[in-house]
Amino acid sequence: MNETQDLEKERVRQRMEELRRQIHYHNYRYYVLDSPVISDAEYDRLMRELIELEQRYPEFITPDSPTQRVGGMPAEQFEKVPHPAPILSLANAMNIEELRAWRERVKRLLPAGIPLAYVVEPKIDGLTVVLHYENGIFVRGATRGDGLVGEDVTANLRTIHSLPLRIPPHDAGIAPPPRLVVRGEAYMPVSKFHEFNRRQMETGGQVFANPRNAAAGSVRQLDPSITASRPLSLFTYAIVTAEGITIRTQWETLEYLRRMGFPVFAEAARFEDAQFEELEKYCQEWAEKRDTLDYEIDGLVVKIDDLETQARLGVVGNSPRGSIAFKFPAREATTKLLDVGINVGRTGTLNPYAILEPVQISGATIRKATLHNFDEIARLDVRIGDTVIVRRAGEVIPEIVGPIVDLRTGNERPIEVPTHCPVCGEPVVRRPGEVAIYCINAACPAQLVRHVEHFVSQGAMDIVGFGSRLAELFVEQGLIKDVADIYYLKKEDLLKLEGFGEKKADNLLRAIEESKNRPLQRLIVALGIPGVGSVVAGILADHFRSIDRLASAAEEELQQLEGIGPETARSIVEYFQRPRHREILEKLRRAGVRMAEEVPAERPAAGPLAGKTFVITGTLPHMTREEATALIEAAGGKVASSVSSKTDYLLVGEAPGGTKYNKARELGIPMIDEAELLRMLGKEPAE
Ligand code: IVH
């Protein structure tokens, strides 16, 4: 090899080192600080360049290269790694009294007059890892094992992006210590956990009961490429051993780790002994706030700040006396699933719930827990008779985490998906893309109050003075069994109710009477057809102009209308197909409710455009659609919202809508522009 080649190779080697340095730094900004300073594209460019150089010069690949995170070859089994010092556990304080007792014990054991301070940190519910660094390079990572010897999971830990492969993260003038062994916790963020479990379920993979199990299962994988695909993260909180540095307190430890580029809890706090009451308050506050974090904590760890004092206190059994875990109340328990009940919500959703053998969780007796929906039941594969894990988190209703499959006896029964509403007995429906099962019977007692509230509301029949309270009262008293009964309320029945005098009864009956003449659009809104709000109702009223025509419309015809999608079309047809809904409509008709759009009296029957129906599409050059509509109507014409065989002209503006335009072409309907319209009206087109 000649000298120029040598020089060239040296330049490449230096470039590769520079790329590694930059990528490590950007990784740190992104994964540890959560504040990147370059774009993803820029980062990808650096990464690609490094990968290309490594392919051409494999001899320059280093074990700390950021490309080495992706996972290597699967292992047969984990190698053993002796820990440089015992990886101890913690004693627990189950409440504030036990925490105070710990403080007193510590003080008794220490010579009087030693100033005490404490560091409080979250106690993260993950998997303990022990990370070895030599001259700033991550060389080995182990699980806790039995506390003395762990398992070598280096290849797996490398795939965790927030784990620094090299420390410190950028040249801040500090050299890495020759040897550093750090203790931390690998975990799966709660948000990622739910997403991950959903994906696992979709792809038929293993579903985990909680983030802790997911993290542990992912780190203890013989195939590192599987670990690489799991959304794991890391926190560090202790130095197991170090060479070449002196650190005196826990607070300094956290600070040092942070400076070296390790992810450290943002939520740690330091208290002097005199501030112990504040420390207690801090602990209690976090017990309430635990759900605001994106990682699961099962308590806090209170540590004597001074490390020498900690050492002096020694160890009992497996636990150092100088630290204690303040445990939050447990949120999970196991019990038997006795049966499954179904609630029908006010929106018609069928909500399955578990009926449980009563069990205590954090001070409350739990007898029922939600099963969310029938997809969730299938996902969990929970069966009646199973021993299940129940979880009560924060203010949330208790939920079933899953069955303990190992405890099955073979007598468990699968939970059946209902085909009929348990309250009214009508068939239920399931909409594509939704997990919920619905009862859509407008007369279902479970939903009646809500249907009545909706029917009388402002955007619907707008019955003044008829609110939620009356809806509840009438349903409860049995005066209303479906919405049409509103129009059959009798004065003598009202007078029997508490709070109803002559005047109030008269006012209400008058308001009900007045509502009979609402425009068709309002009536369509009031029916509460799923997917039909006021906009869709407007389109339907415009097009069909009577309930009867709407009720007999076919799905295809509905789908032709601009603004109505296939699902809404199906929902409308489904609604009118039900005999129970037809009955309600007949009852409304008999009561005298207006069922069709009348031609407004002010509309001239004659005029140049009498009897002609127009449809407008696109933007007109000199007028709005409303102005055009007004002109057409003033001349005796009509404006419809969609093209059909009854359309006489399509008025076309700039950027016309495809549906209307194509339909008109198909049907051979004449198209005119604004100027032509004005000519038909005998007006001069605008310049
Ligand atoms: S200190 C000797 N600090 O909780 C020091 N542990 O139940 C003992 N843990 O095995 C550990 N967060 O894996 C400490 N901020 C934290 C922690 C923490 C989670 C784990 C740790 C330990 C377990 C004890």
XYZ file of C-alpha atoms and ligand atoms in Angstrom:
711
model
C 0.000 0.000 0.000
C 1.422 3.381 -0.921
C 1.460 6.544 1.052
C -1.442 8.276 -0.740
C -3.684 5.308 -0.043
C -2.674 5.369 3.598
C -3.514 9.026 3.803
C -6.838 8.481 2.099
C -7.739 5.672 4.518
C -6.826 7.794 7.484
C -9.115 10.544 6.178
C -11.981 8.041 5.880
C -11.350 6.755 9.392
C -11.471 10.277 10.749
C -14.643 11.051 8.836
C -16.272 7.930 10.286
C -15.290 8.961 13.779
C -16.704 12.423 13.146
C -19.984 10.922 11.888
C -20.266 8.655 14.927
C -19.635 11.604 17.197
C -22.303 13.718 15.526
C -24.863 10.904 15.420
C -24.323 10.110 19.106
C -24.873 13.727 19.939
C -28.074 13.948 17.883
C -29.317 10.687 19.365
C -28.796 12.181 22.785
C -30.677 15.369 21.834
C -33.526 13.312 20.430
C -33.893 10.374 22.794
C -32.578 11.698 26.120
C -33.291 15.421 26.035
C -36.284 15.128 23.726
C -35.100 18.275 21.941
C -33.508 17.558 18.546
C -31.449 20.248 16.840
C -31.488 18.817 13.322
C -34.231 17.505 11.062
C -34.943 13.801 10.682
C -33.796 14.039 7.070
C -30.486 15.569 8.104
C -30.035 12.827 10.681
C -30.825 10.146 8.113
C -28.237 11.659 5.785
C -25.501 11.360 8.457
C -26.579 7.821 9.242
C -26.586 6.810 5.572
C -23.136 8.214 5.022
C -21.794 6.264 7.987
C -23.462 3.040 6.849
C -21.970 3.405 3.364
C -18.483 3.993 4.737
C -18.825 1.055 7.101
C -19.802 -1.172 4.202
C -16.690 -0.141 2.274
C -14.364 -0.158 5.280
C -15.680 -2.829 7.679
C -12.337 -2.771 9.456
C -13.259 0.655 10.846
C -16.552 -0.412 12.430
C -16.377 0.141 16.196
C -18.599 -1.539 18.811
C -19.956 1.862 19.864
C -21.039 2.769 16.333
C -24.676 3.975 16.275
C -25.259 1.503 13.433
C -24.695 -1.331 15.888
C -27.992 -0.742 17.688
C -30.009 -2.811 15.246
C -29.319 -6.130 16.940
C -26.885 -8.876 16.126
C -27.187 -12.638 15.870
C -29.646 -14.517 18.085
C -27.976 -16.189 21.060
C -28.390 -19.794 22.211
C -28.558 -18.655 25.796
C -27.417 -15.677 27.854
C -23.844 -15.594 29.127
C -23.370 -14.948 32.853
C -21.965 -11.612 34.022
C -20.739 -11.214 37.612
C -21.723 -7.818 39.021
C -18.862 -5.691 40.352
C -20.888 -5.125 43.543
C -24.124 -6.732 44.772
C -27.224 -5.370 43.042
C -29.396 -4.929 46.087
C -33.111 -4.605 46.492
C -35.157 -2.228 48.656
C -37.250 -2.495 51.777
C -40.783 -1.107 51.516
C -42.743 1.484 53.455
C -46.429 0.878 52.757
C -47.578 4.228 54.159
C -46.390 7.503 55.677
C -46.155 6.019 59.212
C -43.729 3.387 57.985
C -41.729 6.061 56.197
C -41.473 8.054 59.454
C -40.458 4.914 61.317
C -37.640 4.385 58.789
C -36.368 7.913 59.390
C -36.382 7.375 63.169
C -34.540 4.070 62.797
C -31.888 5.692 60.608
C -31.386 8.443 63.151
C -31.051 5.977 66.017
C -28.351 4.113 64.125
C -26.285 7.194 63.359
C -24.203 9.260 65.763
C -26.141 12.308 66.920
C -25.563 15.533 65.062
C -24.947 14.134 61.578
C -26.771 16.414 59.153
C -29.231 14.415 57.087
C -30.744 15.090 53.689
C -32.829 12.899 51.375
C -33.269 12.456 47.660
C -36.663 11.284 46.464
C -36.975 9.646 43.060
C -39.723 7.849 41.188
C -39.602 4.097 41.633
C -39.998 2.973 38.094
C -41.651 -0.342 37.391
C -39.325 -1.837 34.819
C -36.396 -4.199 34.606
C -33.117 -3.499 36.432
C -30.089 -3.262 34.137
C -26.395 -2.910 34.950
C -24.412 -1.025 32.319
C -20.618 -1.232 31.967
C -18.582 1.538 30.306
C -14.868 1.376 29.588
C -13.180 4.596 28.557
C -16.562 6.001 27.691
C -17.726 3.082 25.533
C -20.705 0.870 26.419
C -19.144 -2.595 26.567
C -21.578 -4.760 28.495
C -25.058 -4.776 29.915
C -26.583 -7.266 32.301
C -29.855 -8.066 34.021
C -29.983 -8.210 37.802
C -30.110 -12.005 37.934
C -29.713 -13.137 41.533
C -28.078 -9.840 42.503
C -24.548 -11.234 42.260
C -24.493 -12.635 38.728
C -26.668 -11.370 35.913
C -27.334 -12.320 32.311
C -25.470 -10.688 29.444
C -28.043 -8.774 27.411
C -25.583 -6.339 25.789
C -26.879 -6.833 22.229
C -30.447 -6.221 23.368
C -29.642 -3.137 25.427
C -27.741 -1.591 22.527
C -31.051 -1.319 20.686
C -32.472 1.068 23.312
C -32.036 4.488 21.779
C -31.818 6.435 25.021
C -28.973 4.196 26.228
C -25.724 6.022 25.443
C -23.308 3.825 23.487
C -20.654 6.384 24.277
C -20.249 8.948 27.055
C -20.138 11.905 27.446
C -22.547 12.917 24.678
C -20.386 15.698 23.269
C -16.980 17.129 23.902
C -17.749 19.294 26.897
C -14.180 19.177 28.081
C -14.900 16.270 30.452
C -13.145 12.989 29.871
C -15.045 9.759 30.494
C -13.895 7.760 33.539
C -11.768 4.710 32.658
C -14.419 2.459 34.203
C -17.995 3.168 35.119
C -20.801 0.754 36.008
C -24.244 2.306 36.158
C -27.534 0.936 37.406
C -30.789 1.769 35.762
C -34.174 0.543 34.754
C -35.308 -0.385 31.260
C -39.011 0.266 30.713
C -41.700 0.650 28.100
C -43.449 4.046 28.080
C -47.145 3.668 28.888
C -48.245 5.377 25.663
C -46.034 3.096 23.564
C -47.177 0.055 25.514
C -50.824 0.381 24.465
C -49.891 0.903 20.839
C -47.429 -1.983 21.014
C -49.993 -4.356 22.507
C -52.513 -3.414 19.839
C -49.987 -4.214 17.125
C -49.072 -7.466 18.834
C -52.714 -8.429 18.859
C -53.203 -7.541 15.196
C -50.197 -9.580 14.157
C -51.006 -12.449 16.492
C -47.974 -11.812 18.691
C -47.715 -12.038 22.475
C -49.847 -9.522 24.355
C -48.498 -8.299 27.718
C -50.488 -7.593 30.883
C -48.552 -4.435 31.773
C -45.574 -2.310 30.656
C -43.286 -4.015 33.172
C -43.852 -7.455 31.714
C -43.495 -6.047 28.226
C -40.137 -4.462 29.110
C -38.842 -7.562 30.874
C -39.989 -9.830 28.055
C -38.366 -7.588 25.472
C -34.971 -7.284 27.176
C -34.750 -10.997 27.885
C -35.006 -11.951 24.226
C -32.461 -14.247 22.669
C -32.958 -12.524 19.320
C -31.839 -8.873 19.605
C -33.681 -7.909 16.415
C -36.932 -8.532 18.331
C -35.774 -6.249 21.146
C -34.901 -3.646 18.510
C -38.529 -3.578 17.386
C -39.833 -2.918 20.910
C -40.322 0.669 22.104
C -38.035 0.523 25.135
C -36.506 3.352 27.081
C -34.176 3.791 30.033
C -33.637 5.680 33.263
C -30.437 5.534 35.321
C -30.139 6.390 39.017
C -27.053 4.847 40.609
C -23.341 4.274 40.116
C -22.408 0.719 41.030
C -18.648 1.300 40.729
C -16.455 3.920 39.143
C -12.773 4.530 38.678
C -11.163 7.926 38.549
C -14.071 9.965 39.876
C -15.266 10.907 43.339
C -18.941 11.394 43.956
C -20.181 12.041 47.476
C -23.949 12.247 47.302
C -26.945 10.790 45.479
C -27.822 14.257 44.221
C -24.323 14.552 42.699
C -24.745 11.074 41.225
C -27.847 12.140 39.338
C -26.129 15.303 38.197
C -23.057 13.391 37.046
C -25.129 10.823 35.159
C -27.034 13.593 33.488
C -23.822 15.307 32.400
C -22.509 12.028 31.004
C -25.560 11.821 28.767
C -27.589 9.245 30.672
C -31.361 9.633 30.912
C -32.168 10.678 34.490
C -35.591 11.324 36.098
C -36.665 14.918 35.775
C -38.836 14.347 38.871
C -36.145 13.807 41.539
C -36.156 16.182 44.525
C -33.873 16.836 47.500
C -35.053 17.612 51.050
C -33.177 18.524 54.237
C -34.133 16.578 57.349
C -35.898 19.695 58.640
C -38.121 19.584 55.560
C -39.353 16.061 56.196
C -42.986 17.195 56.253
C -42.544 18.572 52.768
C -40.991 15.299 51.729
C -44.072 13.482 53.018
C -46.292 15.850 51.096
C -44.241 15.255 47.971
C -44.707 11.503 48.367
C -48.450 11.822 48.801
C -48.786 14.183 45.869
C -47.024 11.736 43.576
C -49.311 8.957 44.699
C -52.124 11.038 43.192
C -50.198 12.194 40.149
C -48.671 8.888 39.132
C -50.876 8.586 36.074
C -49.605 11.830 34.584
C -46.226 10.217 33.860
C -45.567 8.287 30.680
C -43.891 5.541 32.704
C -45.385 3.323 35.363
C -44.181 3.891 38.888
C -45.212 1.775 41.827
C -43.859 4.186 44.400
C -40.997 6.532 45.202
C -37.538 5.754 46.497
C -36.304 7.848 49.427
C -32.518 7.789 49.716
C -30.151 9.303 52.250
C -28.300 11.819 50.141
C -24.828 11.344 51.605
C -23.337 8.151 50.150
C -20.891 7.629 53.000
C -23.741 7.802 55.499
C -25.644 5.299 53.350
C -22.651 2.942 53.413
C -22.261 3.357 57.151
C -25.885 2.275 57.668
C -25.130 -1.037 56.009
C -27.404 -3.702 54.631
C -30.062 -5.936 56.191
C -30.687 -9.047 54.158
C -30.932 -7.819 50.617
C -31.741 -4.187 51.317
C -29.581 -1.217 52.227
C -30.811 0.602 55.347
C -30.041 3.979 53.787
C -32.846 3.800 51.186
C -36.482 2.843 51.286
C -39.250 2.365 48.757
C -42.396 4.314 49.585
C -44.959 2.103 47.890
C -48.176 3.419 46.428
C -51.278 1.379 47.139
C -51.454 -1.661 44.861
C -53.784 -1.185 41.970
C -54.163 -4.759 40.903
C -55.652 -7.838 42.496
C -56.780 -11.226 41.287
C -60.276 -12.593 41.630
C -62.842 -14.786 39.862
C -64.927 -13.670 36.910
C -68.415 -14.901 37.853
C -70.398 -13.574 34.917
C -70.653 -10.858 32.297
C -73.400 -8.243 32.273
C -74.249 -5.742 29.544
C -75.170 -2.111 30.049
C -76.813 -0.218 27.238
C -75.431 3.301 27.251
C -77.489 6.363 26.474
C -75.938 6.456 23.013
C -76.993 2.872 22.383
C -73.584 1.216 22.857
C -73.613 -2.223 24.435
C -71.032 -2.104 27.208
C -69.974 -5.427 28.678
C -68.888 -5.502 32.294
C -67.414 -8.196 34.523
C -69.281 -9.422 37.580
C -66.570 -10.393 40.048
C -66.104 -12.208 43.285
C -65.683 -9.136 45.537
C -62.034 -8.135 46.050
C -60.267 -5.284 47.869
C -58.094 -2.901 45.870
C -56.550 0.159 47.530
C -59.285 0.381 50.130
C -62.333 -0.213 47.945
C -64.372 -3.363 47.426
C -64.545 -4.141 43.734
C -67.524 -6.160 42.491
C -67.683 -5.042 38.882
C -65.124 -4.034 36.293
C -65.407 -2.830 32.741
C -64.563 -5.111 29.864
C -64.698 -2.102 27.469
C -66.137 -3.857 24.399
C -66.428 -7.237 22.750
C -63.230 -6.786 20.744
C -61.390 -6.334 24.007
C -62.956 -9.517 25.391
C -61.777 -11.411 22.323
C -58.334 -9.831 22.576
C -57.957 -10.819 26.223
C -59.571 -14.206 25.591
C -61.179 -13.900 28.998
C -63.808 -16.489 29.888
C -66.475 -16.862 32.528
C -64.969 -18.742 35.474
C -61.449 -17.412 34.807
C -59.203 -16.091 37.545
C -58.561 -12.558 36.320
C -56.314 -9.623 37.165
C -58.386 -6.561 38.048
C -56.870 -3.131 37.975
C -58.084 0.070 39.541
C -56.073 3.029 38.231
C -56.601 6.557 39.521
C -60.180 7.687 39.223
C -60.835 5.271 36.421
C -63.454 2.534 36.640
C -61.805 -0.808 37.481
C -60.873 -2.847 34.439
C -59.953 -6.428 33.649
C -56.281 -6.688 32.707
C -56.547 -10.297 31.619
C -57.060 -13.894 32.661
C -54.434 -16.023 34.409
C -54.448 -18.782 31.847
C -52.355 -21.123 33.991
C -55.146 -21.312 36.558
C -57.778 -22.603 34.119
C -59.583 -25.776 35.079
C -61.235 -26.458 31.734
C -64.674 -25.472 33.036
C -64.430 -21.881 31.784
C -67.068 -20.720 29.293
C -66.450 -18.295 26.418
C -68.312 -14.984 26.514
C -70.812 -14.680 23.687
C -71.213 -11.610 21.508
C -74.847 -10.453 21.705
C -76.973 -10.227 18.565
C -79.876 -8.472 20.293
C -80.162 -5.581 22.721
C -80.507 -6.955 26.253
C -82.890 -4.104 27.140
C -85.355 -3.927 24.220
C -84.631 -7.166 22.369
C -84.157 -5.478 18.972
C -81.263 -6.614 16.745
C -77.998 -4.758 17.303
C -75.678 -3.370 14.627
C -71.965 -3.051 14.226
C -70.520 -0.339 12.007
C -67.398 -0.895 9.961
C -64.324 0.566 11.615
C -65.972 0.788 15.039
C -65.524 -1.594 17.927
C -68.813 -0.753 19.621
C -71.984 -2.724 19.117
C -75.041 -0.495 18.981
C -78.699 -0.789 19.680
C -80.260 1.687 17.231
C -83.873 1.191 18.262
C -85.287 4.685 18.733
C -87.715 3.298 21.311
C -85.136 1.380 23.354
C -85.882 2.256 26.998
C -82.164 2.457 27.790
C -81.791 5.323 25.360
C -85.202 6.868 25.583
C -84.315 9.789 27.834
C -81.499 10.760 25.505
C -83.696 10.387 22.429
C -86.344 12.610 23.974
C -83.765 15.214 24.994
C -82.437 15.237 21.465
C -85.879 15.334 19.852
C -86.992 18.433 21.765
C -83.625 20.246 21.556
C -83.046 23.517 19.764
C -81.549 22.159 16.536
C -84.353 19.599 16.325
C -88.050 20.223 17.110
C -87.121 23.043 19.471
C -89.850 22.617 22.061
C -89.385 25.595 24.352
C -89.374 24.763 28.070
C -88.864 21.039 27.492
C -85.441 20.110 28.912
C -83.553 17.154 30.325
C -85.414 17.267 33.610
C -88.811 16.864 31.966
C -87.478 14.191 29.610
C -86.354 12.180 32.609
C -89.563 12.789 34.503
C -91.895 11.762 31.670
C -89.895 8.627 30.879
C -89.714 7.695 34.537
C -93.458 8.210 34.969
C -94.161 6.058 31.932
C -95.877 8.927 30.078
C -93.380 8.686 27.215
C -92.442 5.327 25.704
C -91.202 6.681 22.397
C -90.564 10.192 21.091
C -93.941 10.382 19.348
C -95.630 10.154 22.769
C -94.543 13.771 23.303
C -97.460 14.767 21.069
C -99.925 12.663 23.053
C -99.208 14.140 26.485
C -102.498 15.074 28.129
C -103.113 18.009 30.367
C -104.680 15.909 33.101
C -101.571 13.680 33.215
C -99.298 16.716 33.491
C -101.357 18.186 36.315
C -100.807 15.044 38.352
C -97.044 15.622 38.284
C -95.243 17.483 40.996
C -94.450 21.060 40.039
C -97.101 21.262 37.297
C -99.808 23.881 37.613
C -102.367 25.018 35.024
C -100.087 27.628 33.545
C -97.030 25.468 33.250
C -99.023 22.636 31.658
C -100.655 25.022 29.164
C -97.320 26.589 28.229
C -95.717 23.234 27.623
C -98.633 21.908 25.564
C -98.638 25.097 23.496
C -94.891 24.762 22.835
C -95.409 21.142 21.795
C -98.254 22.160 19.499
C -96.134 24.857 17.871
C -93.321 22.421 17.173
C -95.587 20.383 14.885
C -94.972 22.839 12.088
C -91.150 22.795 12.063
C -89.435 22.526 8.677
C -88.771 19.012 7.388
C -85.043 19.389 8.030
C -85.708 19.785 11.774
C -87.853 16.680 11.878
C -85.123 14.682 10.137
C -82.581 15.938 12.683
C -84.983 15.076 15.518
C -85.284 11.430 14.461
C -81.680 10.958 15.575
C -80.607 8.776 12.661
C -76.954 7.855 13.309
C -74.705 10.037 11.147
C -77.460 12.536 10.294
C -76.867 15.986 11.760
C -78.312 19.261 10.599
C -76.178 19.559 7.437
C -77.064 16.105 6.147
C -80.684 16.650 7.191
C -80.703 19.856 5.103
C -79.461 17.972 2.047
C -82.072 15.257 2.556
C -84.934 17.699 3.100
C -83.923 19.686 0.002
C -83.760 16.630 -2.152
C -86.664 14.513 -0.980
C -88.995 17.197 0.360
C -91.014 14.641 2.315
C -90.380 11.978 4.933
C -92.205 9.389 2.838
C -89.939 9.910 -0.140
C -86.879 9.862 2.113
C -88.110 6.699 3.848
C -88.419 4.839 0.561
C -85.113 6.064 -0.918
C -82.646 3.374 -1.938
C -79.082 3.345 -0.704
C -77.745 4.129 -4.204
C -79.949 7.168 -4.572
C -78.808 8.499 -1.205
C -75.184 7.925 -2.097
C -75.587 10.035 -5.224
C -76.249 13.094 -3.104
C -73.292 15.353 -2.576
C -72.300 15.328 1.087
C -73.678 11.875 1.861
C -71.234 9.024 2.197
C -71.907 5.306 1.912
C -72.065 4.792 5.672
C -74.606 7.547 6.233
C -76.628 6.227 3.293
C -76.670 2.761 4.838
C -77.553 4.160 8.249
C -80.538 6.061 6.781
C -81.885 3.029 4.944
C -81.381 0.888 8.025
C -83.289 3.385 10.127
C -86.382 3.484 7.928
C -86.421 -0.270 7.422
C -87.256 -0.890 11.054
C -90.977 -1.461 11.666
C -90.647 0.173 15.078
C -89.375 3.378 13.434
C -92.182 3.301 10.850
C -94.652 3.100 13.741
C -93.148 6.155 15.359
C -93.421 8.076 12.082
C -97.082 7.085 11.717
C -97.749 8.225 15.254
C -96.096 11.566 14.496
C -98.166 11.933 11.325
C -101.415 11.144 13.184
C -100.506 13.742 15.788
C -100.319 16.314 13.004
C -96.552 16.794 12.771
C -95.545 18.231 9.410
C -93.982 15.472 7.320
C -93.182 17.329 4.091
C -91.708 20.566 2.838
C -94.396 22.876 1.574
C -93.743 25.318 -1.245
C -93.300 28.579 0.625
C -96.163 30.960 0.057
C -93.877 33.823 -0.950
C -92.529 31.818 -3.867
C -94.196 33.042 -7.059
C -95.942 30.257 -8.946
C -95.278 32.085 -12.195
C -92.213 33.776 -13.674
C -89.713 33.142 -16.430
C -88.270 30.111 -14.574
C -91.556 28.665 -13.237
C -91.375 24.892 -12.802
C -87.657 24.734 -13.589
C -85.215 23.068 -11.213
C -81.610 24.226 -11.096
C -78.549 22.754 -9.499
C -75.532 24.983 -8.874
C -71.937 23.779 -8.916
C -68.618 25.631 -8.648
C -67.947 29.302 -7.905
C -69.910 31.815 -9.961
C -67.989 34.805 -11.305
C -70.171 37.639 -9.951
C -72.519 36.270 -7.321
C -72.632 33.873 -4.428
C -74.701 30.698 -4.566
C -77.177 32.275 -2.187
C -77.615 35.273 -4.506
C -78.080 32.993 -7.496
C -80.605 30.923 -5.551
C -82.534 34.041 -4.603
C -82.653 35.177 -8.262
C -83.867 31.774 -9.466
C -86.496 31.481 -6.763
C -87.717 35.033 -7.368
C -88.297 34.024 -10.980
C -90.354 30.982 -9.909
C -87.580 28.384 -10.195
C -86.258 25.945 -7.641
C -82.718 25.115 -6.569
C -81.880 21.539 -5.559
C -78.676 20.293 -3.978
C -78.020 17.388 -6.304
C -78.524 16.401 -9.904
C -81.294 13.953 -10.789
C -83.545 13.298 -13.765
C -85.759 16.097 -12.431
C -83.004 18.687 -12.860
C -83.615 21.078 -15.732
C -80.337 23.019 -15.723
C -76.923 22.724 -14.146
C -75.547 26.184 -13.432
C -71.780 25.777 -13.726
C -69.174 28.075 -12.190
C -65.421 27.907 -11.678
C -64.038 24.525 -10.381
C -67.341 22.606 -10.539
C -67.934 19.563 -8.308
C -67.191 16.286 -10.115
C -70.260 14.412 -8.913
C -72.817 16.974 -10.081
C -71.001 17.683 -13.320
C -70.597 14.037 -14.326
C -74.151 13.169 -13.356
C -75.535 16.042 -15.429
C -73.454 14.942 -18.416
C -74.628 11.397 -18.013
C -78.269 12.462 -17.930
C -77.801 14.977 -20.746
C -78.927 17.901 -18.620
C -78.223 21.286 -20.191
C -75.434 23.263 -18.573
C -75.490 26.997 -18.380
C -73.163 29.620 -17.006
C -73.964 32.733 -15.016
C -74.311 34.911 -18.136
C -76.782 32.461 -19.616
C -78.828 32.459 -16.425
C -78.981 36.245 -16.480
C -80.115 36.168 -20.097
C -82.894 33.716 -19.180
C -83.987 36.243 -16.595
C -83.930 39.008 -19.180
C -80.994 40.721 -17.497
C -77.760 42.042 -18.937
C -74.826 39.846 -17.967
C -72.267 41.621 -15.796
C -69.045 42.750 -17.462
S -32.441 2.269 44.195
C -29.617 -0.258 46.645
N -33.936 3.850 42.765
O -36.930 -0.930 42.399
C -30.418 0.620 45.784
N -34.309 1.516 42.668
O -37.972 -2.697 44.617
C -31.637 -0.027 45.299
N -36.104 0.867 41.127
O -34.531 -3.429 42.393
C -32.205 0.542 44.125
N -36.587 2.898 40.459
O -34.767 -2.102 40.255
C -33.667 2.582 43.120
N -35.184 5.368 41.525
C -34.899 4.101 41.879
C -35.592 3.005 41.351
C -35.284 1.721 41.784
C -36.867 1.618 40.331
C -36.197 -0.599 41.257
C -34.897 -1.292 41.371
C -35.004 -2.149 42.611
C -36.451 -2.154 42.879
C -36.680 -2.315 44.357
